[in-house]
PDB file of C-alpha atoms in Angstrom:
ATOM      1  CA  UNK A  23     205.737 163.018  83.480  1.00 39.00           C
ATOM      2  CA  UNK A  24     202.279 162.935  81.897  1.00 40.00           C
ATOM      3  CA  UNK A  25     199.861 165.786  81.293  1.00 40.00           C
ATOM      4  CA  UNK A  26     196.159 165.383  81.991  1.00 38.00           C
ATOM      5  CA  UNK A  27     193.425 166.830  79.807  1.00 38.00           C
ATOM      6  CA  UNK A  28     192.935 169.470  82.454  1.00 39.00           C
ATOM      7  CA  UNK A  29     196.598 170.455  82.044  1.00 36.00           C
ATOM      8  CA  UNK A  30     196.085 170.863  78.298  1.00 39.00           C
ATOM      9  CA  UNK A  31     193.080 173.106  78.840  1.00 37.00           C
ATOM     10  CA  UNK A  32     195.176 175.239  81.172  1.00 41.00           C
ATOM     11  CA  UNK A  33     197.260 176.251  78.155  1.00 44.00           C
ATOM     12  CA  UNK A  34     194.515 178.734  77.272  1.00 50.00           C
ATOM     13  CA  UNK A  35     191.736 179.021  74.704  1.00 51.00           C
ATOM     14  CA  UNK A  36     194.127 179.983  71.915  1.00 53.00           C
ATOM     15  CA  UNK A  37     195.973 176.680  72.257  1.00 57.00           C
ATOM     16  CA  UNK A  38     193.065 174.230  72.649  1.00 58.00           C
ATOM     17  CA  UNK A  39     190.038 173.300  70.582  1.00 59.00           C
ATOM     18  CA  UNK A  40     186.546 172.649  71.919  1.00 61.00           C
ATOM     19  CA  UNK A  41     187.359 168.925  71.961  1.00 65.00           C
ATOM     20  CA  UNK A  42     190.339 169.552  74.204  1.00 76.00           C
ATOM     21  CA  UNK A  43     192.973 168.880  71.510  1.00 88.00           C
ATOM     22  CA  UNK A  44     195.997 171.129  71.290  1.00 91.00           C
ATOM     23  CA  UNK A  45     195.928 173.819  68.593  1.00 92.00           C
ATOM     24  CA  UNK A  46     199.624 173.331  67.925  1.00 94.00           C
ATOM     25  CA  UNK A  47     200.033 176.203  65.502  1.00 94.00           C
ATOM     26  CA  UNK A  48     198.590 178.699  67.972  1.00 94.00           C
ATOM     27  CA  UNK A  49     200.697 177.248  70.764  1.00 94.00           C
ATOM     28  CA  UNK A  50     203.920 177.495  68.742  1.00 95.00           C
ATOM     29  CA  UNK A  51     203.139 180.883  67.174  1.00 95.00           C
ATOM     30  CA  UNK A  52     202.571 182.641  70.469  1.00 95.00           C
ATOM     31  CA  UNK A  53     206.311 182.218  71.089  1.00 96.00           C
ATOM     32  CA  UNK A  54     207.393 183.871  67.827  1.00 97.00           C
ATOM     33  CA  UNK A  55     210.411 186.099  68.585  1.00 97.00           C
ATOM     34  CA  UNK A  56     209.918 189.745  67.597  1.00 98.00           C
ATOM     35  CA  UNK A  57     212.551 192.461  67.137  1.00 98.00           C
ATOM     36  CA  UNK A  58     211.839 196.167  66.741  1.00 97.00           C
ATOM     37  CA  UNK A  59     215.439 197.370  66.779  1.00 97.00           C
ATOM     38  CA  UNK A  60     218.873 196.067  65.776  1.00 97.00           C
ATOM     39  CA  UNK A  61     219.982 193.465  68.313  1.00 95.00           C
ATOM     40  CA  UNK A  62     223.611 192.642  67.567  1.00 96.00           C
ATOM     41  CA  UNK A  63     223.734 189.792  70.092  1.00 96.00           C
ATOM     42  CA  UNK A  64     220.517 188.046  69.114  1.00 96.00           C
ATOM     43  CA  UNK A  65     219.819 188.290  65.369  1.00 98.00           C
ATOM     44  CA  UNK A  66     217.267 185.881  63.919  1.00 98.00           C
ATOM     45  CA  UNK A  67     218.074 183.008  61.556  1.00 98.00           C
ATOM     46  CA  UNK A  68     216.226 180.780  59.112  1.00 98.00           C
ATOM     47  CA  UNK A  69     217.386 177.318  58.112  1.00 97.00           C
ATOM     48  CA  UNK A  70     216.599 173.638  57.667  1.00 96.00           C
ATOM     49  CA  UNK A  71     219.275 171.906  59.734  1.00 95.00           C
ATOM     50  CA  UNK A  72     221.673 171.795  56.772  1.00 97.00           C
ATOM     51  CA  UNK A  73     221.744 175.444  55.661  1.00 97.00           C
ATOM     52  CA  UNK A  74     221.391 178.517  57.896  1.00 98.00           C
ATOM     53  CA  UNK A  75     221.046 182.211  57.037  1.00 98.00           C
ATOM     54  CA  UNK A  76     221.312 184.840  59.771  1.00 98.00           C
ATOM     55  CA  UNK A  77     219.788 188.233  58.969  1.00 98.00           C
ATOM     56  CA  UNK A  78     219.667 191.712  60.420  1.00 98.00           C
ATOM     57  CA  UNK A  79     216.528 193.800  60.818  1.00 97.00           C
ATOM     58  CA  UNK A  80     216.193 194.207  57.027  1.00 98.00           C
ATOM     59  CA  UNK A  81     215.631 190.472  56.510  1.00 98.00           C
ATOM     60  CA  UNK A  82     218.995 190.228  54.738  1.00 98.00           C
ATOM     61  CA  UNK A  83     222.630 190.841  55.703  1.00 98.00           C
ATOM     62  CA  UNK A  84     222.637 194.562  54.942  1.00 98.00           C
ATOM     63  CA  UNK A  85     224.598 195.902  57.934  1.00 98.00           C
ATOM     64  CA  UNK A  86     227.038 193.090  58.867  1.00 97.00           C
ATOM     65  CA  UNK A  87     229.562 195.454  60.459  1.00 97.00           C
ATOM     66  CA  UNK A  88     227.125 196.092  63.322  1.00 97.00           C
ATOM     67  CA  UNK A  89     227.272 192.431  64.303  1.00 97.00           C
ATOM     68  CA  UNK A  90     230.994 191.701  64.086  1.00 96.00           C
ATOM     69  CA  UNK A  91     231.490 191.991  67.864  1.00 95.00           C
ATOM     70  CA  UNK A  92     228.227 190.266  68.703  1.00 95.00           C
ATOM     71  CA  UNK A  93     226.624 187.431  66.766  1.00 97.00           C
ATOM     72  CA  UNK A  94     227.887 187.728  63.173  1.00 97.00           C
ATOM     73  CA  UNK A  95     225.622 187.516  60.144  1.00 98.00           C
ATOM     74  CA  UNK A  96     226.653 184.380  58.228  1.00 98.00           C
ATOM     75  CA  UNK A  97     225.404 181.987  55.575  1.00 98.00           C
ATOM     76  CA  UNK A  98     226.658 178.535  56.529  1.00 98.00           C
ATOM     77  CA  UNK A  99     225.997 174.898  55.749  1.00 97.00           C
ATOM     78  CA  UNK A 100     226.942 171.450  56.966  1.00 97.00           C
ATOM     79  CA  UNK A 101     229.070 170.905  53.851  1.00 96.00           C
ATOM     80  CA  UNK A 102     230.624 174.392  53.703  1.00 97.00           C
ATOM     81  CA  UNK A 103     234.159 173.996  55.047  1.00 97.00           C
ATOM     82  CA  UNK A 104     237.493 175.488  53.988  1.00 97.00           C
ATOM     83  CA  UNK A 105     241.148 174.643  54.588  1.00 94.00           C
ATOM     84  CA  UNK A 106     244.229 176.784  54.121  1.00 90.00           C
ATOM     85  CA  UNK A 107     247.050 175.217  52.075  1.00 87.00           C
ATOM     86  CA  UNK A 108     249.691 173.377  54.138  1.00 81.00           C
ATOM     87  CA  UNK A 109     252.604 175.524  55.255  1.00 78.00           C
ATOM     88  CA  UNK A 110     255.921 175.001  53.427  1.00 81.00           C
ATOM     89  CA  UNK A 111     254.836 171.557  52.343  1.00 80.00           C
ATOM     90  CA  UNK A 112     254.376 170.418  55.936  1.00 83.00           C
ATOM     91  CA  UNK A 113     251.468 168.248  57.012  1.00 82.00           C
ATOM     92  CA  UNK A 114     250.144 166.141  59.892  1.00 84.00           C
ATOM     93  CA  UNK A 115     253.025 163.657  59.599  1.00 85.00           C
ATOM     94  CA  UNK A 116     255.474 166.439  60.459  1.00 87.00           C
ATOM     95  CA  UNK A 117     253.870 167.291  63.798  1.00 88.00           C
ATOM     96  CA  UNK A 118     256.010 166.412  66.796  1.00 90.00           C
ATOM     97  CA  UNK A 119     254.022 164.638  69.464  1.00 91.00           C
ATOM     98  CA  UNK A 120     254.480 164.773  73.224  1.00 91.00           C
ATOM     99  CA  UNK A 121     254.841 161.249  74.612  1.00 93.00           C
ATOM    100  CA  UNK A 122     252.876 160.109  77.641  1.00 95.00           C
ATOM    101  CA  UNK A 123     252.925 156.792  79.415  1.00 93.00           C
ATOM    102  CA  UNK A 124     249.671 154.879  78.947  1.00 94.00           C
ATOM    103  CA  UNK A 125     249.528 151.493  80.681  1.00 95.00           C
ATOM    104  CA  UNK A 126     253.198 150.833  80.114  1.00 94.00           C
ATOM    105  CA  UNK A 127     253.494 152.129  76.567  1.00 96.00           C
ATOM    106  CA  UNK A 128     254.365 155.517  75.092  1.00 95.00           C
ATOM    107  CA  UNK A 129     251.509 157.316  73.313  1.00 95.00           C
ATOM    108  CA  UNK A 130     251.941 160.569  71.437  1.00 91.00           C
ATOM    109  CA  UNK A 131     249.559 163.516  71.795  1.00 91.00           C
ATOM    110  CA  UNK A 132     249.615 166.861  69.929  1.00 87.00           C
ATOM    111  CA  UNK A 133     249.774 168.863  73.138  1.00 87.00           C
ATOM    112  CA  UNK A 134     252.580 171.391  72.620  1.00 87.00           C
ATOM    113  CA  UNK A 135     253.119 174.082  69.946  1.00 88.00           C
ATOM    114  CA  UNK A 136     256.705 174.693  71.123  1.00 89.00           C
ATOM    115  CA  UNK A 137     259.003 174.988  68.125  1.00 87.00           C
ATOM    116  CA  UNK A 138     256.179 174.244  65.672  1.00 90.00           C
ATOM    117  CA  UNK A 139     253.657 177.007  66.279  1.00 90.00           C
ATOM    118  CA  UNK A 140     252.670 177.536  62.619  1.00 89.00           C
ATOM    119  CA  UNK A 141     252.103 173.841  61.911  1.00 90.00           C
ATOM    120  CA  UNK A 142     250.333 173.367  65.246  1.00 90.00           C
ATOM    121  CA  UNK A 143     247.917 176.234  64.542  1.00 89.00           C
ATOM    122  CA  UNK A 144     247.367 175.113  60.937  1.00 90.00           C
ATOM    123  CA  UNK A 145     246.219 171.691  62.128  1.00 90.00           C
ATOM    124  CA  UNK A 146     244.104 173.238  64.872  1.00 89.00           C
ATOM    125  CA  UNK A 147     242.335 175.696  62.561  1.00 92.00           C
ATOM    126  CA  UNK A 148     241.685 173.472  59.538  1.00 93.00           C
ATOM    127  CA  UNK A 149     239.190 172.695  58.258  1.00 95.00           C
ATOM    128  CA  UNK A 150     236.996 175.576  59.445  1.00 96.00           C
ATOM    129  CA  UNK A 151     233.371 176.444  58.765  1.00 97.00           C
ATOM    130  CA  UNK A 152     232.940 178.823  55.808  1.00 97.00           C
ATOM    131  CA  UNK A 153     230.701 181.865  55.374  1.00 98.00           C
ATOM    132  CA  UNK A 154     229.314 180.947  51.941  1.00 98.00           C
ATOM    133  CA  UNK A 155     228.276 184.440  50.894  1.00 97.00           C
ATOM    134  CA  UNK A 156     226.669 187.655  52.068  1.00 98.00           C
ATOM    135  CA  UNK A 157     223.326 188.714  50.627  1.00 97.00           C
ATOM    136  CA  UNK A 158     222.145 192.193  51.565  1.00 97.00           C
ATOM    137  CA  UNK A 159     220.502 195.354  50.351  1.00 96.00           C
ATOM    138  CA  UNK A 160     222.762 197.989  48.844  1.00 93.00           C
ATOM    139  CA  UNK A 161     221.331 201.062  50.529  1.00 90.00           C
ATOM    140  CA  UNK A 162     222.334 204.685  50.587  1.00 89.00           C
ATOM    141  CA  UNK A 163     221.271 204.710  54.226  1.00 92.00           C
ATOM    142  CA  UNK A 164     222.469 204.030  57.744  1.00 95.00           C
ATOM    143  CA  UNK A 165     220.796 201.701  60.239  1.00 96.00           C
ATOM    144  CA  UNK A 166     219.319 204.667  62.103  1.00 95.00           C
ATOM    145  CA  UNK A 167     217.682 205.883  58.868  1.00 95.00           C
ATOM    146  CA  UNK A 168     215.257 202.965  58.905  1.00 96.00           C
ATOM    147  CA  UNK A 169     211.893 203.675  60.513  1.00 96.00           C
ATOM    148  CA  UNK A 170     208.909 201.596  61.691  1.00 97.00           C
ATOM    149  CA  UNK A 171     211.129 198.543  62.036  1.00 97.00           C
ATOM    150  CA  UNK A 172     209.581 195.232  63.021  1.00 98.00           C
ATOM    151  CA  UNK A 173     210.767 191.687  62.461  1.00 98.00           C
ATOM    152  CA  UNK A 174     209.055 188.452  63.446  1.00 98.00           C
ATOM    153  CA  UNK A 175     210.209 184.867  63.011  1.00 98.00           C
ATOM    154  CA  UNK A 176     207.196 182.656  62.304  1.00 98.00           C
ATOM    155  CA  UNK A 177     208.243 179.474  64.091  1.00 97.00           C
ATOM    156  CA  UNK A 178     205.479 177.433  62.466  1.00 96.00           C
ATOM    157  CA  UNK A 179     206.417 178.186  58.852  1.00 96.00           C
ATOM    158  CA  UNK A 180     210.081 179.055  59.387  1.00 96.00           C
ATOM    159  CA  UNK A 181     209.592 182.400  57.644  1.00 98.00           C
ATOM    160  CA  UNK A 182     211.279 185.606  58.748  1.00 98.00           C
ATOM    161  CA  UNK A 183     208.986 188.594  58.175  1.00 98.00           C
ATOM    162  CA  UNK A 184     210.711 191.986  58.206  1.00 98.00           C
ATOM    163  CA  UNK A 185     209.088 195.402  57.883  1.00 98.00           C
ATOM    164  CA  UNK A 186     210.656 198.861  57.762  1.00 97.00           C
ATOM    165  CA  UNK A 187     210.281 202.172  55.988  1.00 96.00           C
ATOM    166  CA  UNK A 188     212.979 203.871  53.944  1.00 92.00           C
ATOM    167  CA  UNK A 189     212.550 207.616  53.437  1.00 90.00           C
ATOM    168  CA  UNK A 190     208.847 207.223  54.075  1.00 92.00           C
ATOM    169  CA  UNK A 191     208.362 204.264  51.708  1.00 94.00           C
ATOM    170  CA  UNK A 192     207.378 200.882  53.203  1.00 96.00           C
ATOM    171  CA  UNK A 193     209.549 197.801  52.601  1.00 97.00           C
ATOM    172  CA  UNK A 194     208.299 194.268  53.277  1.00 98.00           C
ATOM    173  CA  UNK A 195     210.757 191.351  53.183  1.00 98.00           C
ATOM    174  CA  UNK A 196     209.988 187.638  53.606  1.00 98.00           C
ATOM    175  CA  UNK A 197     212.991 185.339  54.062  1.00 98.00           C
ATOM    176  CA  UNK A 198     213.019 181.543  54.288  1.00 98.00           C
ATOM    177  CA  UNK A 199     215.089 178.454  53.519  1.00 98.00           C
ATOM    178  CA  UNK A 200     213.783 175.472  51.545  1.00 97.00           C
ATOM    179  CA  UNK A 201     212.958 172.633  53.974  1.00 95.00           C
ATOM    180  CA  UNK A 202     215.051 170.073  52.049  1.00 95.00           C
ATOM    181  CA  UNK A 203     217.345 171.914  49.615  1.00 95.00           C
ATOM    182  CA  UNK A 204     220.245 174.322  50.175  1.00 96.00           C
ATOM    183  CA  UNK A 205     218.161 177.192  48.805  1.00 96.00           C
ATOM    184  CA  UNK A 206     217.330 180.612  50.231  1.00 97.00           C
ATOM    185  CA  UNK A 207     214.184 182.441  49.083  1.00 97.00           C
ATOM    186  CA  UNK A 208     213.554 186.155  49.551  1.00 97.00           C
ATOM    187  CA  UNK A 209     210.509 188.203  48.528  1.00 97.00           C
ATOM    188  CA  UNK A 210     210.767 192.001  48.600  1.00 96.00           C
ATOM    189  CA  UNK A 211     207.778 194.293  48.185  1.00 96.00           C
ATOM    190  CA  UNK A 212     208.227 198.061  48.076  1.00 95.00           C
ATOM    191  CA  UNK A 213     207.592 201.044  45.795  1.00 93.00           C
ATOM    192  CA  UNK A 214     211.291 201.863  46.299  1.00 89.00           C
ATOM    193  CA  UNK A 215     212.167 198.965  43.966  1.00 89.00           C
ATOM    194  CA  UNK A 216     211.071 201.041  40.970  1.00 87.00           C
ATOM    195  CA  UNK A 217     213.589 203.768  41.776  1.00 86.00           C
ATOM    196  CA  UNK A 218     216.610 201.459  41.977  1.00 80.00           C
ATOM    197  CA  UNK A 219     217.350 202.545  45.535  1.00 83.00           C
ATOM    198  CA  UNK A 220     216.885 199.027  46.897  1.00 89.00           C
ATOM    199  CA  UNK A 221     219.369 196.862  44.998  1.00 90.00           C
ATOM    200  CA  UNK A 222     220.576 193.456  46.165  1.00 92.00           C
ATOM    201  CA  UNK A 223     224.293 192.864  46.702  1.00 94.00           C
ATOM    202  CA  UNK A 224     225.964 189.460  46.742  1.00 95.00           C
ATOM    203  CA  UNK A 225     229.504 189.291  48.166  1.00 97.00           C
ATOM    204  CA  UNK A 226     231.861 186.357  48.773  1.00 98.00           C
ATOM    205  CA  UNK A 227     234.722 186.210  51.299  1.00 98.00           C
ATOM    206  CA  UNK A 228     237.827 184.129  51.737  1.00 98.00           C
ATOM    207  CA  UNK A 229     237.713 181.592  54.565  1.00 97.00           C
ATOM    208  CA  UNK A 230     238.714 182.265  58.155  1.00 96.00           C
ATOM    209  CA  UNK A 231     238.872 180.198  61.361  1.00 96.00           C
ATOM    210  CA  UNK A 232     237.698 183.270  63.297  1.00 95.00           C
ATOM    211  CA  UNK A 233     234.198 183.833  64.632  1.00 95.00           C
ATOM    212  CA  UNK A 234     233.193 185.720  61.460  1.00 97.00           C
ATOM    213  CA  UNK A 235     234.049 182.635  59.335  1.00 97.00           C
ATOM    214  CA  UNK A 236     235.087 185.151  56.658  1.00 98.00           C
ATOM    215  CA  UNK A 237     238.139 187.117  55.552  1.00 97.00           C
ATOM    216  CA  UNK A 238     237.202 190.161  53.457  1.00 97.00           C
ATOM    217  CA  UNK A 239     240.761 191.512  53.155  1.00 96.00           C
ATOM    218  CA  UNK A 240     242.365 189.056  50.703  1.00 96.00           C
ATOM    219  CA  UNK A 241     240.453 189.023  47.393  1.00 96.00           C
ATOM    220  CA  UNK A 242     243.528 187.607  45.637  1.00 96.00           C
ATOM    221  CA  UNK A 243     243.159 184.317  47.535  1.00 96.00           C
ATOM    222  CA  UNK A 244     239.791 183.312  46.054  1.00 97.00           C
ATOM    223  CA  UNK A 245     237.802 183.716  42.858  1.00 97.00           C
ATOM    224  CA  UNK A 246     234.226 183.848  41.605  1.00 97.00           C
ATOM    225  CA  UNK A 247     233.575 182.805  38.001  1.00 96.00           C
ATOM    226  CA  UNK A 248     230.347 183.098  36.018  1.00 94.00           C
ATOM    227  CA  UNK A 249     229.831 179.511  34.903  1.00 93.00           C
ATOM    228  CA  UNK A 250     226.429 179.947  33.264  1.00 89.00           C
ATOM    229  CA  UNK A 251     223.962 182.761  32.840  1.00 86.00           C
ATOM    230  CA  UNK A 252     220.782 183.847  31.114  1.00 89.00           C
ATOM    231  CA  UNK A 253     217.670 185.907  31.592  1.00 89.00           C
ATOM    232  CA  UNK A 254     217.108 186.112  35.352  1.00 87.00           C
ATOM    233  CA  UNK A 255     219.633 183.355  36.100  1.00 92.00           C
ATOM    234  CA  UNK A 256     223.325 183.005  36.889  1.00 93.00           C
ATOM    235  CA  UNK A 257     225.472 180.216  38.296  1.00 95.00           C
ATOM    236  CA  UNK A 258     228.688 181.267  39.993  1.00 96.00           C
ATOM    237  CA  UNK A 259     231.617 178.940  40.599  1.00 97.00           C
ATOM    238  CA  UNK A 260     233.592 179.661  43.761  1.00 97.00           C
ATOM    239  CA  UNK A 261     237.209 178.581  44.315  1.00 97.00           C
ATOM    240  CA  UNK A 262     239.146 178.956  47.582  1.00 96.00           C
ATOM    241  CA  UNK A 263     242.471 177.114  47.463  1.00 95.00           C
ATOM    242  CA  UNK A 264     241.487 173.469  46.993  1.00 93.00           C
ATOM    243  CA  UNK A 265     237.808 173.986  47.858  1.00 96.00           C
ATOM    244  CA  UNK A 266     235.014 174.612  45.348  1.00 96.00           C
ATOM    245  CA  UNK A 267     231.283 175.267  45.484  1.00 96.00           C
ATOM    246  CA  UNK A 268     228.671 176.901  43.282  1.00 95.00           C
ATOM    247  CA  UNK A 269     225.917 179.445  43.865  1.00 95.00           C
ATOM    248  CA  UNK A 270     222.942 179.702  41.509  1.00 94.00           C
TER     249      UNK A 270
END
């Protein structure tokens, strides 16, 4: 299907120039999603196709418990996967297959967990996508304590712009992901920063095949080590069983 020039002009004056060309930024930006309250089923995300960061109304992952039964707040990547250790030394070669006839020959399929439920589930659940880490504000406040909340995802720039007030003080948060690198950038502007009431918290979970992609109940199963540090910089080495990654 082709669009005539007349069809372009029908998009409206905000989307077309005097020469009849599409003003693409205006056309895209008029569809920017806007939230004014916590929406646990439709939080907004920023990403680049390789790394994705889903935030709540604060622009970070400050109130993740609100979203656990909706759309969870996660930081995930294409490379971020985790596997549990094999059970009792068992592996794929120990799985009993169910044989089916296929054109006169017997072919095995992993179709039944009978008598091998733990091994069957281990193979089904591994590897699983990993929540790489939670980045949120450490607030002495509840979600309902935030006022004047507004969040807009700028589809043209890929920037999430969040605004709210905390005990009468305005807070402005810009969140985005680098277009080519696995890097998240956050800018926070607020007079509350001077009081120390708006700290940033970084937390790491163990892996899980569940929808949360995180297990916060077994700190003994993973570790975070400070590999390098200096003024305004730290590189953390993460270890979960046989999987490793770093966060700078």
